[in-house]
XYZ file of C-alpha atoms in Angstrom:
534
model
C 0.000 0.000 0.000
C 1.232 3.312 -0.947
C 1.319 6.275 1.202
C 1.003 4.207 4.577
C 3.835 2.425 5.464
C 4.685 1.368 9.006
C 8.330 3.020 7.770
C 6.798 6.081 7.516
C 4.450 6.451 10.092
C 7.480 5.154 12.575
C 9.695 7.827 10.936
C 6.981 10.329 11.597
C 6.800 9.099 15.393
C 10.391 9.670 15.737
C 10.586 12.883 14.185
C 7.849 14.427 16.460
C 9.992 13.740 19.483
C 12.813 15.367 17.954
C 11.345 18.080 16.329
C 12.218 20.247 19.431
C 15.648 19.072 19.741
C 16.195 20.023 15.946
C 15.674 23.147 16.469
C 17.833 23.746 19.213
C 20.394 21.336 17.673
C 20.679 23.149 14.254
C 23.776 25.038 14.841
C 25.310 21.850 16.008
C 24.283 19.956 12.786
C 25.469 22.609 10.827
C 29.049 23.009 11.663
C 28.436 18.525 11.143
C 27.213 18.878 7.634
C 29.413 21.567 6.086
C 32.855 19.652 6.947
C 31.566 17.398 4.476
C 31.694 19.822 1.328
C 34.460 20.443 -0.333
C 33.189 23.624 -2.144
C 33.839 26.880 -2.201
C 29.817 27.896 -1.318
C 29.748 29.643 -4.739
C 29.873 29.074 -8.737
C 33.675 29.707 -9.980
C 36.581 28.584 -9.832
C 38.180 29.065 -6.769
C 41.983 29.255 -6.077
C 43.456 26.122 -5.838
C 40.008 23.906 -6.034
C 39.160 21.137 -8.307
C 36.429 21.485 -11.220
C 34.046 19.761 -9.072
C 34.757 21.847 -6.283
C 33.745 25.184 -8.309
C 31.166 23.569 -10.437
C 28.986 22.047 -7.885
C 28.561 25.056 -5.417
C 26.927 24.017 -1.849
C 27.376 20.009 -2.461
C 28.055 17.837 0.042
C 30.258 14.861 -0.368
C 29.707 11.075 0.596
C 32.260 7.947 -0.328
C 31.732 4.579 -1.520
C 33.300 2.497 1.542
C 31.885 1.876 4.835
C 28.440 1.769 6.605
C 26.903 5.274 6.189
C 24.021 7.779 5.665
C 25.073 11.062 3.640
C 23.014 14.130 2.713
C 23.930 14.430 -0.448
C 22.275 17.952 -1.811
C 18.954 16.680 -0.937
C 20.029 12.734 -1.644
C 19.205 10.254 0.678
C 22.583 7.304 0.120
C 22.151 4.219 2.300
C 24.928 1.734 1.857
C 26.044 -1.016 3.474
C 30.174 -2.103 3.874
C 30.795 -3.210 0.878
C 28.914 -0.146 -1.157
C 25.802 -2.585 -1.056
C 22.635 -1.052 -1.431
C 19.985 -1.808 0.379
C 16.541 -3.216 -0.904
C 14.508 -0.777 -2.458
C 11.901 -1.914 0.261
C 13.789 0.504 2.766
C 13.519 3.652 0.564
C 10.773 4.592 2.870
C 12.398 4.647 5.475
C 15.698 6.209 3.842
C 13.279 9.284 2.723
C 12.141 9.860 6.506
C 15.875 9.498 7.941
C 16.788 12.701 4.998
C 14.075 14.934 6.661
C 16.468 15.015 9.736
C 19.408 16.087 8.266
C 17.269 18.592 5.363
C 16.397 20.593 8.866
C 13.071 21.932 11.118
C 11.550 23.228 8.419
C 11.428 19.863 6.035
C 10.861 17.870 9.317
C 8.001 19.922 9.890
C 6.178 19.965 6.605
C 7.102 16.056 6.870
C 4.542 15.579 9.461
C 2.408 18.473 9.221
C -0.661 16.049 8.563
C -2.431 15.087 11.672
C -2.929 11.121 12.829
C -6.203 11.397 14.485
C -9.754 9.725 13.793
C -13.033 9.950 15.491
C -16.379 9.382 14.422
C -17.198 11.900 11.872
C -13.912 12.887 11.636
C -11.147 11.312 9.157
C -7.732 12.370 8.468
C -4.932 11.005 5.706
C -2.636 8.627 5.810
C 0.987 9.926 7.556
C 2.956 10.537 4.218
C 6.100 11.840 3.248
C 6.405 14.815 0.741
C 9.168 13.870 -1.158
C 10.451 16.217 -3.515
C 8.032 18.709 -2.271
C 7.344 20.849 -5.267
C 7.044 24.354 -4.171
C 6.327 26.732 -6.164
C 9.889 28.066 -6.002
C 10.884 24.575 -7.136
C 8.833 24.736 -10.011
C 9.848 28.159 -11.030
C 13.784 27.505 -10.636
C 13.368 24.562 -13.262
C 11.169 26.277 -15.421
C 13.449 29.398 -15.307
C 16.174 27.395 -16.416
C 14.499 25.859 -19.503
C 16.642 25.479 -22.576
C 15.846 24.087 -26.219
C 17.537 20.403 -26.832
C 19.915 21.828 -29.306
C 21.679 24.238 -26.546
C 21.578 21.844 -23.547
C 23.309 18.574 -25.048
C 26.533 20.943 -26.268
C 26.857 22.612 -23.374
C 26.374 19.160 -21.113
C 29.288 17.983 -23.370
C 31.589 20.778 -22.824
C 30.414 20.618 -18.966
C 31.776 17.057 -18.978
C 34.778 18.275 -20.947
C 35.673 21.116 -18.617
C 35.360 17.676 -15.325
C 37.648 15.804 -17.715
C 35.401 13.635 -18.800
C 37.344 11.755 -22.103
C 36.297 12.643 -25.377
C 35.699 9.731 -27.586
C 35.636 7.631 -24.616
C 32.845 8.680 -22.789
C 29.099 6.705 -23.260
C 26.183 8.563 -22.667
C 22.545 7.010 -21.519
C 19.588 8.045 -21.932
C 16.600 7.243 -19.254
C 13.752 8.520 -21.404
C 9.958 7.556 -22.055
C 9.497 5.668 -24.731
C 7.372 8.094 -26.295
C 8.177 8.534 -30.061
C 8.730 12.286 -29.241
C 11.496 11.474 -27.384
C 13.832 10.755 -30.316
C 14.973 13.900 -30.873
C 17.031 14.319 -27.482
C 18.797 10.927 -28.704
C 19.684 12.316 -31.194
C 21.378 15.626 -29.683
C 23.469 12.959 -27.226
C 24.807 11.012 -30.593
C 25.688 14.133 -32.437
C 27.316 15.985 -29.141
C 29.020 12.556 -27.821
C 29.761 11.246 -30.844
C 28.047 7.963 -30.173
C 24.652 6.512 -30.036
C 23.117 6.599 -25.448
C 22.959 3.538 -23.726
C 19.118 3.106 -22.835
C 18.204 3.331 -19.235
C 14.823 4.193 -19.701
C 11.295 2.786 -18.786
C 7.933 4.023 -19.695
C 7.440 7.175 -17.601
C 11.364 8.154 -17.307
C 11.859 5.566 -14.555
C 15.491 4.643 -14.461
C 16.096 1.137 -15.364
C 19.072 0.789 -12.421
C 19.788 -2.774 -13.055
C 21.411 -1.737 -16.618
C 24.259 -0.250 -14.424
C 26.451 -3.304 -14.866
C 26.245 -3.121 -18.754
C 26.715 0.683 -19.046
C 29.811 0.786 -17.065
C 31.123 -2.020 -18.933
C 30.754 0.025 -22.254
C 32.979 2.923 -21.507
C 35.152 4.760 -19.971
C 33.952 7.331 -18.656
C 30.061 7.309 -18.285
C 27.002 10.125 -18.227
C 23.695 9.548 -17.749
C 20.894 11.296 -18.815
C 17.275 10.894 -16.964
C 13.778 13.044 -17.826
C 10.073 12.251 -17.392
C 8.092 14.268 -19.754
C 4.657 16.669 -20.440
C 3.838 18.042 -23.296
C 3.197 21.478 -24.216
C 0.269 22.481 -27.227
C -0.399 26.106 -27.352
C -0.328 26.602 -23.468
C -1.642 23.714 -22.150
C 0.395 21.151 -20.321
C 0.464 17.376 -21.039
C -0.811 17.879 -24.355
C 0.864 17.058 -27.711
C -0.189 16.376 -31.620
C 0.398 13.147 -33.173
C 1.294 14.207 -36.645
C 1.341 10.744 -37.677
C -1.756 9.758 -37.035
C -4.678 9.758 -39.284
C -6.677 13.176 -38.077
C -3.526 14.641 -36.112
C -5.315 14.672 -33.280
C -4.338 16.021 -29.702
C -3.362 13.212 -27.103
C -1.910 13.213 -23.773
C 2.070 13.294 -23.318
C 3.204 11.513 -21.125
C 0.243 8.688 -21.612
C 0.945 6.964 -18.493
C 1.550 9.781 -16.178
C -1.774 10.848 -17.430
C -3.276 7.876 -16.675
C -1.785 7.329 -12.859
C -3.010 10.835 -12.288
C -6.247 10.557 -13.778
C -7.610 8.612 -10.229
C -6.238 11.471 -7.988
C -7.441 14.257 -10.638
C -11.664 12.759 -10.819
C -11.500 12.068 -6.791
C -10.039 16.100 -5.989
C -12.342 17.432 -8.715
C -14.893 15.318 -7.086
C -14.389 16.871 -3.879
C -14.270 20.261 -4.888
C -17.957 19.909 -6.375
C -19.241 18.454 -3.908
C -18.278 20.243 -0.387
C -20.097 23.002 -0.313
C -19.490 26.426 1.378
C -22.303 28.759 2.824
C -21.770 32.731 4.098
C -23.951 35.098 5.047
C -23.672 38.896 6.171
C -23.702 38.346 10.277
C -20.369 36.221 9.578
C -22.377 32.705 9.883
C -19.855 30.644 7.857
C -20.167 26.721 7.723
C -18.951 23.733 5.204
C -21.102 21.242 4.308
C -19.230 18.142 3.417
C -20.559 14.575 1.972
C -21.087 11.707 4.790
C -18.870 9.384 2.212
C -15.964 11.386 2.659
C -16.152 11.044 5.925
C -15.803 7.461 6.048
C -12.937 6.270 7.776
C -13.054 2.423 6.847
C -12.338 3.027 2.930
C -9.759 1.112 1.675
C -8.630 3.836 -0.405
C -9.499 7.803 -1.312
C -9.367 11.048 -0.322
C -9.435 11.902 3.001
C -10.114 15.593 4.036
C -7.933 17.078 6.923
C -11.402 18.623 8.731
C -9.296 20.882 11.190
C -7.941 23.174 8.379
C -11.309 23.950 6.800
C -13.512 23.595 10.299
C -13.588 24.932 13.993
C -12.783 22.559 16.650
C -14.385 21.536 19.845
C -12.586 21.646 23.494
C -11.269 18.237 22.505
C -9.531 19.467 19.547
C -11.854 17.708 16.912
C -13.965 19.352 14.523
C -17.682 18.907 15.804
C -21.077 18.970 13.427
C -23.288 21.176 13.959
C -26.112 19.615 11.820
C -26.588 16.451 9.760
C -28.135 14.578 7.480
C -28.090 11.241 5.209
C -26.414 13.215 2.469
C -24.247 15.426 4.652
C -22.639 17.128 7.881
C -22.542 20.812 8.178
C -19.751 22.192 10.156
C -18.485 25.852 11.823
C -15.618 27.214 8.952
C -12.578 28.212 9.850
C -12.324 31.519 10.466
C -9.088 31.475 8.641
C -10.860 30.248 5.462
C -13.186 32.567 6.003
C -11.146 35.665 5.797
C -9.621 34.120 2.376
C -12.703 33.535 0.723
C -14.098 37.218 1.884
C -10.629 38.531 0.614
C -10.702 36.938 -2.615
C -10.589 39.034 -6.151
C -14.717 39.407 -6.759
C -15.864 36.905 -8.663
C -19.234 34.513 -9.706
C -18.585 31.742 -6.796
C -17.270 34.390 -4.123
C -20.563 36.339 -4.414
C -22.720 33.303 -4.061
C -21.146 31.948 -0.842
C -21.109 35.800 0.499
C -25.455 35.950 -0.384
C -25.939 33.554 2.376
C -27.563 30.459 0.175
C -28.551 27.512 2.637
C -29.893 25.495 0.084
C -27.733 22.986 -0.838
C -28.944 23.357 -4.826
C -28.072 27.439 -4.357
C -24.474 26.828 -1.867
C -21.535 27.159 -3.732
C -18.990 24.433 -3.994
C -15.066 25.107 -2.535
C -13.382 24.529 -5.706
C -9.964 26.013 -5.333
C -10.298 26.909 -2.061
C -9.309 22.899 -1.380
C -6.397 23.562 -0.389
C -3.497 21.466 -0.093
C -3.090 20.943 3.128
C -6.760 19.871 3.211
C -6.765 16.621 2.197
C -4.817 13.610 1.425
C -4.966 10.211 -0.096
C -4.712 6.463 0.622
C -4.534 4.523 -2.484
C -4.048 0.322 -2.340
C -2.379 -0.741 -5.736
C -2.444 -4.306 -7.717
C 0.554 -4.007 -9.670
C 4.040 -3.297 -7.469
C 5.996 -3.923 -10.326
C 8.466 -1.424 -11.721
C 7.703 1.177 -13.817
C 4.376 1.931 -13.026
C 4.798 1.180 -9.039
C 7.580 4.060 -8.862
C 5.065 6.446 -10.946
C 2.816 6.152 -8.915
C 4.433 6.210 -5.367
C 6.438 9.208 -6.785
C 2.757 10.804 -7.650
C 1.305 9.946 -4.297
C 4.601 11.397 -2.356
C 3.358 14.968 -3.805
C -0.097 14.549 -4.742
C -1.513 17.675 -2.827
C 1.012 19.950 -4.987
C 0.612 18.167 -8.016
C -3.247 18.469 -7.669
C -3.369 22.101 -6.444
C -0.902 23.524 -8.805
C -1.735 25.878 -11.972
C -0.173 22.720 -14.483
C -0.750 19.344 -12.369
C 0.977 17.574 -15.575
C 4.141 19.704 -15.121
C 4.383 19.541 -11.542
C 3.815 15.328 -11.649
C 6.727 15.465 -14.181
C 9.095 17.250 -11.786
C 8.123 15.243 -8.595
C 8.503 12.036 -10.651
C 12.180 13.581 -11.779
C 13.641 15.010 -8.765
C 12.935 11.717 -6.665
C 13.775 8.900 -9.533
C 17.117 11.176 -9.259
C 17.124 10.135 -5.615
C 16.525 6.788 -6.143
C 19.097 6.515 -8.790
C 21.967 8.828 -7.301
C 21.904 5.513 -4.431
C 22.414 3.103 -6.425
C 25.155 5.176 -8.559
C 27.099 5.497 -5.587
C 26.925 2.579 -4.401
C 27.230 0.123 -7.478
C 30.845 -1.305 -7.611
C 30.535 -0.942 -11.456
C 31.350 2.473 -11.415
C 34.401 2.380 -9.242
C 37.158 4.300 -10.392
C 34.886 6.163 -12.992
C 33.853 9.568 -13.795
C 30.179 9.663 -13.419
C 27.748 12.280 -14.203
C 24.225 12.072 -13.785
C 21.710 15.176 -14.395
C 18.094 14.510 -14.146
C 14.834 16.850 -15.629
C 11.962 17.329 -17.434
C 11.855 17.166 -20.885
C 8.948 19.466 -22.748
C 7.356 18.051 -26.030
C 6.406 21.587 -27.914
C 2.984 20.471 -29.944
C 3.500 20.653 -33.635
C 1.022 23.066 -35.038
C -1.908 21.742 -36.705
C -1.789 21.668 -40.747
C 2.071 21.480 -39.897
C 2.572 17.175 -41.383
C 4.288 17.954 -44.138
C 7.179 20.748 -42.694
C 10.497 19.212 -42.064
C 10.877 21.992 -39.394
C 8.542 19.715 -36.970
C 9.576 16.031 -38.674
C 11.994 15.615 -35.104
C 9.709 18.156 -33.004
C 11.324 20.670 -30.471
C 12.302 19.467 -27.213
C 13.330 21.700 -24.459
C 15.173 20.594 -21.175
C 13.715 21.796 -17.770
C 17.214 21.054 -15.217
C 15.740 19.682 -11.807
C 19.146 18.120 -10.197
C 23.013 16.698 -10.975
C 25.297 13.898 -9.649
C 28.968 13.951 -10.096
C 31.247 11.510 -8.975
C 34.801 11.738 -9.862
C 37.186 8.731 -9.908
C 37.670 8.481 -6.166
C 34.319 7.827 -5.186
C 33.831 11.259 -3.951
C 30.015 12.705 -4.747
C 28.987 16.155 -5.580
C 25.428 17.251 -6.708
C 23.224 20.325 -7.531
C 19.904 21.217 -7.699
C 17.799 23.064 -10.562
C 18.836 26.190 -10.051
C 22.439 26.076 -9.421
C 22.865 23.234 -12.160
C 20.849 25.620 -14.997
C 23.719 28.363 -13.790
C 26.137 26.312 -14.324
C 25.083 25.150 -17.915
C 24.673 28.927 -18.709
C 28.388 29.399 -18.173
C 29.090 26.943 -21.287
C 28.824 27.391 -24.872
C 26.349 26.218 -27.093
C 28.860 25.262 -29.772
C 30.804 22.100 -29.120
C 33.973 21.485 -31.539
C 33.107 17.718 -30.818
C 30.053 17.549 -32.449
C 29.590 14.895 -35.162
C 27.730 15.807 -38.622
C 25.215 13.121 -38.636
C 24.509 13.236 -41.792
C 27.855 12.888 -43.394
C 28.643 10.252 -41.342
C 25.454 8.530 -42.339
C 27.095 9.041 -45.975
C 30.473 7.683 -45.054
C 28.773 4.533 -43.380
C 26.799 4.091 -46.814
C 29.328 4.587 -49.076
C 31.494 2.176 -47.260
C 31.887 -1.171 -48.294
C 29.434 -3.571 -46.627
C 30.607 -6.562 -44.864
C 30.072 -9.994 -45.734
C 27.932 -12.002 -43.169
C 29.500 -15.418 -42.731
C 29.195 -18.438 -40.972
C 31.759 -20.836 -40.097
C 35.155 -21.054 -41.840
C 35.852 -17.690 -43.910
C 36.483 -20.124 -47.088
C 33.159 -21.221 -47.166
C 33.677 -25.448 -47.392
C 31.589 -27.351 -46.365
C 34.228 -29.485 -44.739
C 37.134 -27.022 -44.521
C 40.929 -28.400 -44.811
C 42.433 -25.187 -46.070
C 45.282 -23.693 -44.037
């Protein structure tokens, strides 16, 4: 079951009886933490420090041997002696132990969701936010968008400038496999001069048992990892499928579509149906369906009734009226003052004219808030890909669901922790010992080809830009460096968009087809059937 594991909720138990002691604590962890970093705390190359060092401003640093649990820029590493990783079974419990070191204010938004039931009253499962997607979050990668044809040169020349061996180094891709994804494959073979390894699962899941194989195949290694959305004339996870018979408009990513579909019809649900009734003396209630106030579902939404409704002495919100369809509660004052501050519009006037009817009351629609509700969802299939979607999904379903562009946001949250998951397993895979590594992780944007457009050769390969959400670096003693979206887009700013590397595809493509083809044989080269030749 996603969402409520007894990892979590014993994670959560611990970190309420240290939540007091963090604060206090904080200087203390600090001057632990930043003896770890090797940096100089800002982008540039410092006197006397390493590439890495000026490249990958604020990292911390973690190293293959021993028993140990780094911070690694937001990275959770659990390894055993050996570098063994543990079972992904324990990544629950990995993701609460990185709250403690990520400091009081991740703690506390870790278990901001209360654990209490009573009758009338439900609240979600304890769950873990994951990659938390802010709206700053959002914005940072989104700010640092580039086109396909800028970011693979200057990730080339960024691997250049950590020594990273030209000719020798084999890319991967971790990619959908989405037919618009081609195009970025085709950037890494003409700025690496050589086709990417394949990593990728439906979704952009990292495929981390190919490790073994892709070290194998070079010398030095990157690897490149990106869920996707699409974009069509402003809308998010849309894109037009030139090849199809009408052209028509489809989802992009399918299957990210699909996961969140569930989530997306249950919140939309919700907002419809809880209703909100104001009048003039400052009467204010919420009238909320008896069915989602069921605590024995198996899975659904469940509404957080003490941030939308007064409590009683006991703490718990208590009805003030009822009926087979419904309980009617006091609102929250706090609510109240948003809705009454609100920009004028069609629903804020109706709730303000005091309509007790429940065909007249308006519903809450955005005012669902985020930290009003959350979900428990049981799921069939624990298999990879789709079992990392959708516990990556679930980890930050309240943003996702709340946010201007839910596709986007699910597209981010599903990169910035399956660059978590994979930066362990990186680290901790003997494969990669005594290799450069670097690993970068984002979003990749499908841009819509215009309709009537079939024919152009401008949109035959599409345009594909590159939204940066986090890097991994790890140089060829063990040592680990990372950056997040921000800080990684500034450092790809700093390097050229021409690369002196670059292959011509298409007279190479020439030279392979004017060459001479070989002969396909089997057994001796003389062809006898019962060879004696010397």
């Amino acid at each position: 079951r996603i969402g409520l594991s007894r990892r979590c909720q014993e994670g959560q138990k611990m970190g309420r009886t240290v939540y007091s002691a963090v604060l206090l604590l904080l200087p203390v962890a600090a001057a632990y933490i930043t003896p770890l970093s090797p940096v100089t705390g800002r982008l540039g190359r410092a006197a006397g420090a390493s590439p890495a060092s000026s490249l990958f401003s604020g990292a911390a640093t973690a190293r293959r041997q021993g028993a140990a649990s780094h911070g690694l820029g937001g990275v959770q590493m659990q390894m055993e002696k050996g570098g063994r990783q543990r079972a992904l079974v324990d990544e629950d419990a990995a993701m609460g132990r990185r709250f403690l070191v990520s400091g009081a204010m991740a703690l506390a938004a870790a278990m901001g969701l209360p654990n209490t039931a009573s009758a009338g009253y439900t609240s979600p499962p304890t769950k873990l936010r994951g990659a938390m997607m802010s709206g700053e979050t959002i914005a940072a990668s989104v700010g640092g968008a580039q086109r396909w044809g800028d970011f693979a040169p200057r990730l080339a020349n960024l691997c250049n400038e950590l020594g990273f061996a030209q000719g020798d180094t084999l890319p991967s891709r971790a990619f959908c496999s989405d037919e618009n994804q081609m195009y970025p494959a085709i950037q890494i073979t003409k700025h690496f001069a050589t086709p990417p390894f394949d990593h990728g699962r439906v979704g952009g899941v990292v495929a981390t048992d190919r490790h073994g194989p892709h070290a194998a195949h070079g010398k030095d290694l990157v690897l490149v990892a990106a869920s996707h959305v699409g974009y069509d004339a402003g809308n998010w996870g849309k894109y037009r499928r030139l090849v199809t018979e009408d052209d028509h408009v489809s989802t992009s990513c399918g299957m990210i579509s699909a996961i969140l579909g569930w989530y997306l019809a249950q919140y939309e649900d919700a907002q419809n149906r809880i209703r909100l009734v104001m009048n003039g003396d400052g009467d204010a209630r919420v009238r909320i369906p008896t069915d989602l106030l069921d605590p024995n579902r198996p899975e659904g939404m469940y509404l957080v009734l003490s941030r939308m409704t007064k409590t009683g002495p006991n703490g718990l919100p208590v009805p003030i009226g009822r009926s087979a369809a419904y309980q009617e509660y006091e609102m929250l004052p706090a609510l109240a003052d948003r809705i009454k501050k609100a920009p004028k519009n069609d629903v804020n006037d109706k709730i303000n004219k005091g309509m007790y009817d429940e065909a007249e009351s308006a519903p809450i629609g955005g005012y669902l808030s985020s930290e009003m509700f959350g979900f428990r969802r049981e799921t069939v299939d624990r298999g990879e890909p789709n079992y990392f979607l959708e516990r990556h999904v679930l980890a930050n379903i309240q943003e996702i669901l709340t946010s201007a562009a839910p596709m986007l946001t699910a597209a981010l949250a599903i990169s910035q922790l399956e660059f978590e998951r994979t930066a362990r397993t990186l680290i901790a895979s003997p494969a990669y010992k005594g290799k450069k590594v670097f690993f970068c992780a984002g979003v990749n944007v499908d841009i819509s080809p215009a309709e009537g457009s079939k024919d152009l050769l401008d949109d035959l390969l599409g345009d594909t830009m590159f939204l940066p959400v986090s890097s991994l670096y790890i140089d060829e003693k063990g040592k680990a460096y990372s950056m997040q979206a921000m800080a990684f887009a500034k450092a790809l700013s700093r390097q050229s968009t021409q690369n002196a590397a670059a292959v011509d595809l298409e007279e190479a493509m020439r030279l392979t087809g004017a060459a001479k083809p070989t002969k396909l044989q089997v057994g001796a080269s003389c062809g006898c059937p019962a060879c004696t030749c010397t």
